[in-house]
Amino acid sequence: MLDGKIFQWNSNRSCLNLSEEALKDRIIDVIDIVKDNVADNHYKESEDLRNFKSVKTKRGPLTDDWMETSDPIMCSYKNVEVKLDIWGLQGRIENYIQNAIREILLVGHKQAFAWIDDWYGMTESEVRDYESIMQSETNDKVKCSAPTTPTTLSDPDTPGSASSQKSWFSWS
């Protein structure tokens, strides 16, 4: 199960309305889009936020202390529960799934910042359309065994933006 909400950074440690038991058992894992490294096969220089600078917003590059020094900042809270009942494999499979979800969230949030010049200034409706296109392209890519070049929205405002070199997951 994956549940999430967006709040100001560090504003609410129980924003997902978890039960007292769930709050007691949870592990808080802060994903730092600058300091946390993605797997080598997911790394793209254009998405390295220590080097990236937005043309439209002038945000970036980010420093290691960006969570304390940047303003504005957004925090996305996620609750991930993995429960299996497979004797002998349960712990390893649960850890594998948790780590895979963490990697997906880390890469996705790095990309959200690195691709800011593609979506900054869009209306909420345009962002939803953009999300739909990206979701469709991702689903098509996962379904196909041969790599394909993703299509992009027509006439991007910022040629050569980080997303023009989109980093799609390689599951090999």
Tab-separated table of N, CA and C in Angstrom:
chain	number	residue	atom	x	y	z
A	1	MET	N	0.844	-1.165	0.000
A	1	MET	CA	0.000	0.000	0.000
A	1	MET	C	0.894	1.234	0.000
A	2	LEU	N	0.550	2.198	-0.825
A	2	LEU	CA	1.291	3.458	-0.888
A	2	LEU	C	0.289	4.586	-0.742
A	3	ASP	N	0.519	5.453	0.236
A	3	ASP	CA	-0.357	6.588	0.489
A	3	ASP	C	0.527	7.818	0.596
A	4	GLY	N	0.046	8.956	0.150
A	4	GLY	CA	0.892	10.135	0.224
A	4	GLY	C	0.125	11.435	0.280
A	5	LYS	N	0.773	12.453	0.842
A	5	LYS	CA	0.246	13.814	0.894
A	5	LYS	C	1.418	14.774	0.809
A	6	ILE	N	1.130	16.009	0.461
A	6	ILE	CA	2.171	17.024	0.320
A	6	ILE	C	1.914	18.132	1.337
A	7	PHE	N	2.943	18.460	2.116
A	7	PHE	CA	2.869	19.511	3.117
A	7	PHE	C	4.166	20.294	3.106
A	8	GLN	N	4.183	21.413	3.814
A	8	GLN	CA	5.428	22.150	4.006
A	8	GLN	C	6.396	21.252	4.766
A	9	TRP	N	7.678	21.343	4.441
A	9	TRP	CA	8.714	20.502	5.039
A	9	TRP	C	8.638	20.512	6.562
A	10	ASN	N	8.653	19.323	7.115
A	10	ASN	CA	8.751	19.104	8.551
A	10	ASN	C	7.594	19.708	9.340
A	11	SER	N	6.453	19.911	8.683
A	11	SER	CA	5.354	20.590	9.361
A	11	SER	C	4.432	19.643	10.107
A	12	ASN	N	4.399	18.386	9.718
A	12	ASN	CA	3.413	17.497	10.302
A	12	ASN	C	3.890	16.058	10.189
A	13	ARG	N	4.319	15.481	11.280
A	13	ARG	CA	4.842	14.117	11.256
A	13	ARG	C	3.735	13.058	11.272
A	14	SER	N	2.477	13.450	11.434
A	14	SER	CA	1.397	12.466	11.388
A	14	SER	C	0.317	12.900	10.402
A	15	CYS	N	0.738	13.478	9.295
A	15	CYS	CA	-0.192	14.051	8.325
A	15	CYS	C	-0.992	13.001	7.558
A	16	LEU	N	-0.603	11.746	7.630
A	16	LEU	CA	-1.303	10.705	6.874
A	16	LEU	C	-2.396	10.022	7.690
A	17	ASN	N	-2.687	10.579	8.859
A	17	ASN	CA	-3.749	10.059	9.723
A	17	ASN	C	-3.560	8.581	10.041
A	18	LEU	N	-2.333	8.211	10.395
A	18	LEU	CA	-2.040	6.830	10.756
A	18	LEU	C	-2.540	6.547	12.166
A	19	SER	N	-2.854	5.302	12.422
A	19	SER	CA	-3.278	4.896	13.761
A	19	SER	C	-2.095	5.019	14.722
A	20	GLU	N	-2.384	5.014	16.015
A	20	GLU	CA	-1.314	5.078	17.018
A	20	GLU	C	-0.355	3.903	16.854
A	21	GLU	N	-0.889	2.734	16.554
A	21	GLU	CA	-0.042	1.549	16.362
A	21	GLU	C	0.879	1.728	15.151
A	22	ALA	N	0.330	2.253	14.064
A	22	ALA	CA	1.145	2.474	12.865
A	22	ALA	C	2.206	3.541	13.120
A	23	LEU	N	1.853	4.601	13.870
A	23	LEU	CA	2.831	5.641	14.199
A	23	LEU	C	3.969	5.070	15.041
A	24	LYS	N	3.633	4.158	15.950
A	24	LYS	CA	4.635	3.552	16.824
A	24	LYS	C	5.580	2.655	16.030
A	25	ASP	N	5.058	1.957	15.038
A	25	ASP	CA	5.842	0.977	14.281
A	25	ASP	C	6.574	1.554	13.072
A	26	ARG	N	6.216	2.747	12.656
A	26	ARG	CA	6.774	3.271	11.404
A	26	ARG	C	8.256	3.621	11.536
A	27	ILE	N	8.888	3.620	10.392
A	27	ILE	CA	10.269	4.074	10.274
A	27	ILE	C	10.237	5.284	9.349
A	28	ILE	N	10.749	6.408	9.810
A	28	ILE	CA	10.788	7.610	8.979
A	28	ILE	C	12.087	7.589	8.182
A	29	ASP	N	11.953	7.628	6.882
A	29	ASP	CA	13.101	7.594	5.972
A	29	ASP	C	13.041	8.853	5.118
A	30	VAL	N	13.849	9.840	5.456
A	30	VAL	CA	13.878	11.090	4.700
A	30	VAL	C	14.667	10.853	3.417
A	31	ILE	N	14.033	11.129	2.296
A	31	ILE	CA	14.702	11.005	1.003
A	31	ILE	C	15.219	12.384	0.626
A	32	ASP	N	16.521	12.505	0.534
A	32	ASP	CA	17.172	13.774	0.211
A	32	ASP	C	17.553	13.753	-1.265
A	33	ILE	N	16.894	14.583	-2.073
A	33	ILE	CA	17.098	14.553	-3.526
A	33	ILE	C	18.478	15.046	-3.950
A	34	VAL	N	19.248	15.605	-3.031
A	34	VAL	CA	20.608	16.033	-3.355
A	34	VAL	C	21.630	15.019	-2.845
A	35	LYS	N	21.567	14.683	-1.567
A	35	LYS	CA	22.606	13.842	-0.967
A	35	LYS	C	22.433	12.354	-1.253
A	36	ASP	N	21.211	11.886	-1.426
A	36	ASP	CA	20.991	10.459	-1.675
A	36	ASP	C	21.316	10.139	-3.128
A	37	ASN	N	22.131	9.137	-3.325
A	37	ASN	CA	22.531	8.740	-4.673
A	37	ASN	C	21.556	7.728	-5.251
A	38	VAL	N	21.248	7.890	-6.526
A	38	VAL	CA	20.444	6.892	-7.230
A	38	VAL	C	21.375	5.784	-7.697
A	39	ALA	N	20.802	4.652	-8.059
A	39	ALA	CA	21.590	3.553	-8.606
A	39	ALA	C	22.312	4.038	-9.860
A	40	ASP	N	23.483	3.480	-10.105
A	40	ASP	CA	24.291	3.908	-11.256
A	40	ASP	C	23.509	3.879	-12.562
A	41	ASN	N	22.654	2.867	-12.740
A	41	ASN	CA	21.912	2.762	-14.002
A	41	ASN	C	20.786	3.789	-14.110
A	42	HIS	N	20.501	4.535	-13.051
A	42	HIS	CA	19.486	5.590	-13.093
A	42	HIS	C	20.100	6.982	-13.133
A	43	TYR	N	21.403	7.086	-12.940
A	43	TYR	CA	22.055	8.395	-12.870
A	43	TYR	C	22.114	9.053	-14.245
A	44	LYS	N	21.734	10.328	-14.280
A	44	LYS	CA	21.868	11.171	-15.469
A	44	LYS	C	22.491	12.488	-15.011
A	45	GLU	N	23.543	12.904	-15.665
A	45	GLU	CA	24.212	14.146	-15.288
A	45	GLU	C	23.245	15.330	-15.330
A	46	SER	N	22.330	15.327	-16.293
A	46	SER	CA	21.373	16.431	-16.428
A	46	SER	C	20.393	16.496	-15.256
A	47	GLU	N	20.309	15.412	-14.465
A	47	GLU	CA	19.418	15.373	-13.308
A	47	GLU	C	20.186	15.411	-11.987
A	48	ASP	N	21.466	15.735	-12.047
A	48	ASP	CA	22.279	15.883	-10.842
A	48	ASP	C	22.013	17.282	-10.292
A	49	LEU	N	21.287	17.345	-9.197
A	49	LEU	CA	20.798	18.628	-8.691
A	49	LEU	C	21.886	19.494	-8.078
A	50	ARG	N	23.082	18.942	-7.887
A	50	ARG	CA	24.220	19.757	-7.445
A	50	ARG	C	24.749	20.616	-8.592
A	51	ASN	N	24.387	20.249	-9.824
A	51	ASN	CA	24.860	20.977	-11.003
A	51	ASN	C	23.735	21.667	-11.768
A	52	PHE	N	22.500	21.223	-11.585
A	52	PHE	CA	21.363	21.716	-12.361
A	52	PHE	C	20.975	23.134	-11.951
A	53	LYS	N	20.684	23.970	-12.946
A	53	LYS	CA	20.138	25.313	-12.692
A	53	LYS	C	18.993	25.546	-13.659
A	54	SER	N	17.834	25.895	-13.115
A	54	SER	CA	16.653	26.164	-13.919
A	54	SER	C	16.806	27.481	-14.669
A	55	VAL	N	16.509	27.446	-15.953
A	55	VAL	CA	16.543	28.661	-16.767
A	55	VAL	C	15.365	29.556	-16.394
A	56	LYS	N	14.182	28.960	-16.236
A	56	LYS	CA	12.967	29.741	-15.982
A	56	LYS	C	12.902	30.310	-14.572
A	57	THR	N	13.262	29.516	-13.568
A	57	THR	CA	13.062	29.940	-12.180
A	57	THR	C	14.346	30.391	-11.491
A	58	LYS	N	15.474	30.127	-12.126
A	58	LYS	CA	16.798	30.444	-11.554
A	58	LYS	C	17.080	29.634	-10.292
A	59	ARG	N	16.290	28.584	-10.016
A	59	ARG	CA	16.537	27.729	-8.855
A	59	ARG	C	17.675	26.768	-9.166
A	60	GLY	N	18.453	26.466	-8.145
A	60	GLY	CA	19.562	25.547	-8.306
A	60	GLY	C	20.835	26.309	-8.601
A	61	PRO	N	21.940	25.613	-8.623
A	61	PRO	CA	22.083	24.245	-8.151
A	61	PRO	C	21.818	24.165	-6.646
A	62	LEU	N	21.445	22.976	-6.196
A	62	LEU	CA	21.153	22.770	-4.780
A	62	LEU	C	22.420	22.347	-4.046
A	63	THR	N	22.537	22.790	-2.809
A	63	THR	CA	23.670	22.419	-1.960
A	63	THR	C	23.241	21.324	-0.994
A	64	ASP	N	24.200	20.712	-0.324
A	64	ASP	CA	23.882	19.622	0.602
A	64	ASP	C	22.934	20.055	1.718
A	65	ASP	N	22.935	21.330	2.076
A	65	ASP	CA	22.055	21.815	3.143
A	65	ASP	C	20.783	22.471	2.596
A	66	TRP	N	20.376	22.098	1.401
A	66	TRP	CA	19.241	22.729	0.733
A	66	TRP	C	17.958	22.660	1.562
A	67	MET	N	17.769	21.612	2.358
A	67	MET	CA	16.530	21.499	3.141
A	67	MET	C	16.453	22.555	4.239
A	68	GLU	N	17.595	23.042	4.684
A	68	GLU	CA	17.625	24.080	5.717
A	68	GLU	C	17.705	25.483	5.123
A	69	THR	N	18.207	25.617	3.898
A	69	THR	CA	18.485	26.953	3.360
A	69	THR	C	17.580	27.376	2.206
A	70	SER	N	16.870	26.446	1.593
A	70	SER	CA	16.042	26.787	0.428
A	70	SER	C	14.653	27.234	0.845
A	71	ASP	N	14.094	28.151	0.061
A	71	ASP	CA	12.733	28.624	0.291
A	71	ASP	C	12.182	29.087	-1.054
A	72	PRO	N	11.071	28.585	-1.495
A	72	PRO	CA	10.180	27.642	-0.828
A	72	PRO	C	10.705	26.209	-0.932
A	73	ILE	N	10.131	25.353	-0.096
A	73	ILE	CA	10.466	23.938	-0.120
A	73	ILE	C	9.175	23.154	0.094
A	74	MET	N	9.075	22.026	-0.568
A	74	MET	CA	7.891	21.178	-0.453
A	74	MET	C	8.326	19.809	0.039
A	75	CYS	N	7.489	19.199	0.830
A	75	CYS	CA	7.761	17.861	1.338
A	75	CYS	C	6.605	16.957	0.955
A	76	SER	N	6.919	15.801	0.449
A	76	SER	CA	5.911	14.817	0.070
A	76	SER	C	6.013	13.646	1.034
A	77	TYR	N	4.990	13.456	1.845
A	77	TYR	CA	4.976	12.370	2.818
A	77	TYR	C	4.358	11.136	2.179
A	78	LYS	N	5.013	10.007	2.312
A	78	LYS	CA	4.507	8.745	1.772
A	78	LYS	C	4.478	7.721	2.889
A	79	ASN	N	3.474	6.877	2.865
A	79	ASN	CA	3.412	5.742	3.775
A	79	ASN	C	3.424	4.485	2.920
A	80	VAL	N	4.445	3.684	3.088
A	80	VAL	CA	4.587	2.462	2.304
A	80	VAL	C	4.505	1.284	3.257
A	81	GLU	N	3.581	0.388	2.997
A	81	GLU	CA	3.462	-0.836	3.786
A	81	GLU	C	3.623	-2.023	2.859
A	82	VAL	N	4.520	-2.908	3.226
A	82	VAL	CA	4.728	-4.130	2.464
A	82	VAL	C	4.565	-5.283	3.437
A	83	LYS	N	3.603	-6.137	3.166
A	83	LYS	CA	3.359	-7.289	4.030
A	83	LYS	C	3.197	-8.530	3.169
A	84	LEU	N	4.041	-9.497	3.427
A	84	LEU	CA	3.970	-10.768	2.720
A	84	LEU	C	3.904	-11.885	3.744
A	85	ASP	N	3.334	-12.986	3.344
A	85	ASP	CA	3.292	-14.146	4.220
A	85	ASP	C	3.906	-15.323	3.475
A	86	ILE	N	5.215	-15.218	3.251
A	86	ILE	CA	5.940	-16.272	2.551
A	86	ILE	C	7.080	-16.696	3.465
A	87	TRP	N	6.922	-17.805	4.129
A	87	TRP	CA	7.898	-18.258	5.096
A	87	TRP	C	9.272	-18.403	4.450
A	88	GLY	N	10.279	-17.865	5.107
A	88	GLY	CA	11.646	-17.984	4.636
A	88	GLY	C	12.089	-16.875	3.695
A	89	LEU	N	11.166	-16.245	3.016
A	89	LEU	CA	11.516	-15.194	2.058
A	89	LEU	C	10.918	-13.841	2.415
A	90	GLN	N	10.011	-13.832	3.357
A	90	GLN	CA	9.231	-12.637	3.662
A	90	GLN	C	10.094	-11.398	3.884
A	91	GLY	N	11.056	-11.460	4.779
A	91	GLY	CA	11.876	-10.289	5.103
A	91	GLY	C	12.671	-9.782	3.917
A	92	ARG	N	13.281	-10.708	3.179
A	92	ARG	CA	14.093	-10.289	2.031
A	92	ARG	C	13.241	-9.659	0.941
A	93	ILE	N	12.081	-10.240	0.668
A	93	ILE	CA	11.209	-9.693	-0.378
A	93	ILE	C	10.648	-8.342	0.052
A	94	GLU	N	10.222	-8.231	1.309
A	94	GLU	CA	9.713	-6.951	1.806
A	94	GLU	C	10.788	-5.869	1.704
A	95	ASN	N	12.029	-6.180	2.095
A	95	ASN	CA	13.128	-5.207	1.988
A	95	ASN	C	13.405	-4.838	0.542
A	96	TYR	N	13.377	-5.816	-0.352
A	96	TYR	CA	13.606	-5.546	-1.771
A	96	TYR	C	12.547	-4.573	-2.306
A	97	ILE	N	11.291	-4.829	-1.970
A	97	ILE	CA	10.194	-3.968	-2.437
A	97	ILE	C	10.337	-2.564	-1.851
A	98	GLN	N	10.625	-2.473	-0.550
A	98	GLN	CA	10.805	-1.160	0.082
A	98	GLN	C	11.939	-0.385	-0.591
A	99	ASN	N	13.058	-1.056	-0.860
A	99	ASN	CA	14.196	-0.387	-1.514
A	99	ASN	C	13.857	0.036	-2.938
A	100	ALA	N	13.108	-0.797	-3.661
A	100	ALA	CA	12.710	-0.444	-5.030
A	100	ALA	C	11.789	0.772	-5.022
A	101	ILE	N	10.844	0.814	-4.095
A	101	ILE	CA	9.936	1.961	-3.999
A	101	ILE	C	10.718	3.218	-3.621
A	102	ARG	N	11.675	3.095	-2.718
A	102	ARG	CA	12.503	4.244	-2.332
A	102	ARG	C	13.259	4.786	-3.546
A	103	GLU	N	13.821	3.894	-4.350
A	103	GLU	CA	14.568	4.313	-5.542
A	103	GLU	C	13.646	5.020	-6.534
A	104	ILE	N	12.447	4.486	-6.730
A	104	ILE	CA	11.480	5.109	-7.639
A	104	ILE	C	11.122	6.516	-7.148
A	105	LEU	N	10.864	6.646	-5.851
A	105	LEU	CA	10.524	7.961	-5.295
A	105	LEU	C	11.701	8.928	-5.402
A	106	LEU	N	12.910	8.458	-5.130
A	106	LEU	CA	14.092	9.314	-5.220
A	106	LEU	C	14.307	9.802	-6.647
A	107	VAL	N	14.291	8.887	-7.601
A	107	VAL	CA	14.487	9.277	-9.005
A	107	VAL	C	13.366	10.217	-9.452
A	108	GLY	N	12.128	9.878	-9.124
A	108	GLY	CA	10.985	10.697	-9.536
A	108	GLY	C	11.032	12.110	-8.984
A	109	HIS	N	11.423	12.256	-7.722
A	109	HIS	CA	11.480	13.588	-7.130
A	109	HIS	C	12.685	14.379	-7.643
A	110	LYS	N	13.790	13.715	-7.915
A	110	LYS	CA	14.923	14.398	-8.561
A	110	LYS	C	14.484	14.922	-9.933
A	111	GLN	N	13.772	14.077	-10.680
A	111	GLN	CA	13.317	14.468	-12.011
A	111	GLN	C	12.308	15.613	-11.936
A	112	ALA	N	11.431	15.602	-10.951
A	112	ALA	CA	10.454	16.688	-10.819
A	112	ALA	C	11.166	18.032	-10.698
A	113	PHE	N	12.269	18.063	-9.961
A	113	PHE	CA	13.031	19.309	-9.838
A	113	PHE	C	13.830	19.590	-11.108
A	114	ALA	N	14.494	18.578	-11.630
A	114	ALA	CA	15.351	18.773	-12.812
A	114	ALA	C	14.545	19.116	-14.061
A	115	TRP	N	13.284	18.745	-14.091
A	115	TRP	CA	12.438	19.014	-15.252
A	115	TRP	C	11.558	20.245	-15.040
A	116	ILE	N	11.861	21.059	-14.039
A	116	ILE	CA	11.025	22.207	-13.684
A	116	ILE	C	10.782	23.139	-14.869
A	117	ASP	N	11.759	23.287	-15.752
A	117	ASP	CA	11.576	24.190	-16.892
A	117	ASP	C	10.531	23.674	-17.869
A	118	ASP	N	10.213	22.392	-17.816
A	118	ASP	CA	9.161	21.832	-18.672
A	118	ASP	C	7.764	22.125	-18.134
A	119	TRP	N	7.605	22.128	-16.813
A	119	TRP	CA	6.259	22.262	-16.258
A	119	TRP	C	6.003	23.591	-15.549
A	120	TYR	N	7.031	24.346	-15.234
A	120	TYR	CA	6.834	25.609	-14.534
A	120	TYR	C	5.992	26.553	-15.394
A	121	GLY	N	4.984	27.147	-14.790
A	121	GLY	CA	4.110	28.067	-15.504
A	121	GLY	C	2.877	27.403	-16.093
A	122	MET	N	2.800	26.081	-16.027
A	122	MET	CA	1.610	25.383	-16.528
A	122	MET	C	0.455	25.580	-15.553
A	123	THR	N	-0.744	25.543	-16.093
A	123	THR	CA	-1.925	25.537	-15.240
A	123	THR	C	-2.052	24.143	-14.633
A	124	GLU	N	-2.889	24.011	-13.630
A	124	GLU	CA	-3.098	22.695	-13.021
A	124	GLU	C	-3.607	21.700	-14.062
A	125	SER	N	-4.483	22.148	-14.939
A	125	SER	CA	-5.008	21.286	-15.998
A	125	SER	C	-3.896	20.837	-16.949
A	126	GLU	N	-3.012	21.757	-17.309
A	126	GLU	CA	-1.888	21.408	-18.188
A	126	GLU	C	-0.932	20.426	-17.508
A	127	VAL	N	-0.720	20.604	-16.199
A	127	VAL	CA	0.131	19.666	-15.459
A	127	VAL	C	-0.509	18.280	-15.460
A	128	ARG	N	-1.815	18.204	-15.251
A	128	ARG	CA	-2.514	16.904	-15.267
A	128	ARG	C	-2.388	16.250	-16.642
A	129	ASP	N	-2.526	17.037	-17.709
A	129	ASP	CA	-2.350	16.499	-19.066
A	129	ASP	C	-0.924	15.989	-19.258
A	130	TYR	N	0.052	16.759	-18.794
A	130	TYR	CA	1.464	16.376	-18.887
A	130	TYR	C	1.708	15.072	-18.123
A	131	GLU	N	1.159	14.983	-16.896
A	131	GLU	CA	1.287	13.757	-16.103
A	131	GLU	C	0.699	12.567	-16.843
A	132	SER	N	-0.462	12.771	-17.459
A	132	SER	CA	-1.133	11.700	-18.195
A	132	SER	C	-0.278	11.210	-19.362
A	133	ILE	N	0.326	12.146	-20.087
A	133	ILE	CA	1.204	11.785	-21.209
A	133	ILE	C	2.408	11.005	-20.698
A	134	MET	N	3.028	11.495	-19.623
A	134	MET	CA	4.206	10.817	-19.068
A	134	MET	C	3.845	9.429	-18.546
A	135	GLN	N	2.674	9.302	-17.904
A	135	GLN	CA	2.238	8.003	-17.399
A	135	GLN	C	2.020	7.033	-18.550
A	136	SER	N	1.382	7.505	-19.606
A	136	SER	CA	1.137	6.666	-20.774
A	136	SER	C	2.453	6.219	-21.411
A	137	GLU	N	3.393	7.153	-21.554
A	137	GLU	CA	4.696	6.815	-22.134
A	137	GLU	C	5.444	5.812	-21.268
A	138	THR	N	5.369	5.999	-19.957
A	138	THR	CA	6.035	5.071	-19.046
A	138	THR	C	5.405	3.686	-19.141
A	139	ASN	N	4.080	3.634	-19.143
A	139	ASN	CA	3.397	2.342	-19.259
A	139	ASN	C	3.742	1.652	-20.567
A	140	ASP	N	3.769	2.414	-21.668
A	140	ASP	CA	4.142	1.836	-22.960
A	140	ASP	C	5.568	1.314	-22.924
A	141	LYS	N	6.449	2.050	-22.279
A	141	LYS	CA	7.856	1.651	-22.208
A	141	LYS	C	8.015	0.361	-21.407
A	142	VAL	N	7.276	0.241	-20.322
A	142	VAL	CA	7.350	-0.968	-19.506
A	142	VAL	C	6.792	-2.166	-20.270
A	143	LYS	N	5.736	-1.954	-21.063
A	143	LYS	CA	5.120	-3.045	-21.827
A	143	LYS	C	6.022	-3.548	-22.943
A	144	CYS	N	6.796	-2.662	-23.547
A	144	CYS	CA	7.639	-3.025	-24.693
A	144	CYS	C	8.979	-3.545	-24.210
A	145	SER	N	9.484	-4.539	-24.900
A	145	SER	CA	10.801	-5.048	-24.523
A	145	SER	C	11.912	-4.213	-25.133
A	146	ALA	N	11.676	-3.625	-26.305
A	146	ALA	CA	12.705	-2.810	-26.955
A	146	ALA	C	12.574	-1.371	-26.491
A	147	PRO	N	13.700	-0.704	-26.185
A	147	PRO	CA	13.633	0.695	-25.775
A	147	PRO	C	13.120	1.576	-26.903
A	148	THR	N	12.318	2.555	-26.519
A	148	THR	CA	11.801	3.515	-27.491
A	148	THR	C	12.125	4.907	-27.003
A	149	THR	N	12.102	5.856	-27.893
A	149	THR	CA	12.330	7.246	-27.524
A	149	THR	C	11.008	7.848	-27.101
A	150	PRO	N	10.922	8.419	-25.890
A	150	PRO	CA	9.663	9.001	-25.448
A	150	PRO	C	9.321	10.236	-26.260
A	151	THR	N	8.023	10.408	-26.501
A	151	THR	CA	7.584	11.631	-27.158
A	151	THR	C	7.471	12.711	-26.102
A	152	THR	N	7.510	13.947	-26.520
A	152	THR	CA	7.389	15.051	-25.571
A	152	THR	C	6.293	15.979	-26.044
A	153	LEU	N	5.895	16.874	-25.177
A	153	LEU	CA	4.904	17.866	-25.550
A	153	LEU	C	5.469	18.713	-26.680
A	154	SER	N	4.602	19.156	-27.580
A	154	SER	CA	5.086	19.952	-28.711
A	154	SER	C	5.599	21.299	-28.236
A	155	ASP	N	6.629	21.782	-28.910
A	155	ASP	CA	7.244	23.081	-28.644
A	155	ASP	C	7.585	23.309	-27.176
A	156	PRO	N	8.522	22.553	-26.625
A	156	PRO	CA	8.901	22.842	-25.238
A	156	PRO	C	9.477	24.247	-25.155
A	157	ASP	N	9.176	24.931	-24.059
A	157	ASP	CA	9.623	26.313	-23.904
A	157	ASP	C	11.130	26.415	-23.727
A	158	THR	N	11.736	25.386	-23.176
A	158	THR	CA	13.151	25.458	-22.861
A	158	THR	C	13.892	24.358	-23.586
A	159	PRO	N	14.449	24.657	-24.756
A	159	PRO	CA	15.193	23.612	-25.453
A	159	PRO	C	16.377	23.160	-24.612
A	160	GLY	N	16.647	21.874	-24.666
A	160	GLY	CA	17.800	21.348	-23.960
A	160	GLY	C	17.600	21.217	-22.466
A	161	SER	N	16.346	21.233	-21.994
A	161	SER	CA	16.115	21.085	-20.568
A	161	SER	C	16.462	19.664	-20.149
A	162	ALA	N	16.541	19.460	-18.846
A	162	ALA	CA	16.942	18.153	-18.326
A	162	ALA	C	16.035	17.043	-18.823
A	163	SER	N	14.742	17.327	-18.988
A	163	SER	CA	13.838	16.262	-19.401
A	163	SER	C	13.965	15.928	-20.875
A	164	SER	N	14.671	16.756	-21.646
A	164	SER	CA	14.864	16.403	-23.049
A	164	SER	C	15.790	15.200	-23.161
A	165	GLN	N	16.465	14.891	-22.077
A	165	GLN	CA	17.300	13.695	-21.996
A	165	GLN	C	16.705	12.786	-20.929
A	166	LYS	N	15.394	12.550	-21.023
A	166	LYS	CA	14.652	11.830	-19.997
A	166	LYS	C	15.344	10.531	-19.600
A	167	SER	N	15.346	10.287	-18.321
A	167	SER	CA	15.969	9.076	-17.815
A	167	SER	C	14.858	8.101	-17.471
A	168	TRP	N	14.684	7.118	-18.297
A	168	TRP	CA	13.688	6.088	-18.045
A	168	TRP	C	14.360	4.965	-17.291
A	169	PHE	N	13.615	4.345	-16.397
A	169	PHE	CA	14.182	3.253	-15.616
A	169	PHE	C	14.631	2.126	-16.516
A	170	SER	N	15.760	1.578	-16.224
A	170	SER	CA	16.256	0.383	-16.892
A	170	SER	C	16.208	-0.728	-15.860
A	171	TRP	N	15.388	-1.695	-16.071
A	171	TRP	CA	15.176	-2.743	-15.077
A	171	TRP	C	16.151	-3.899	-15.234
A	172	SER	N	17.146	-3.754	-16.097
A	172	SER	CA	18.103	-4.847	-16.275
A	172	SER	C	19.225	-4.764	-15.272
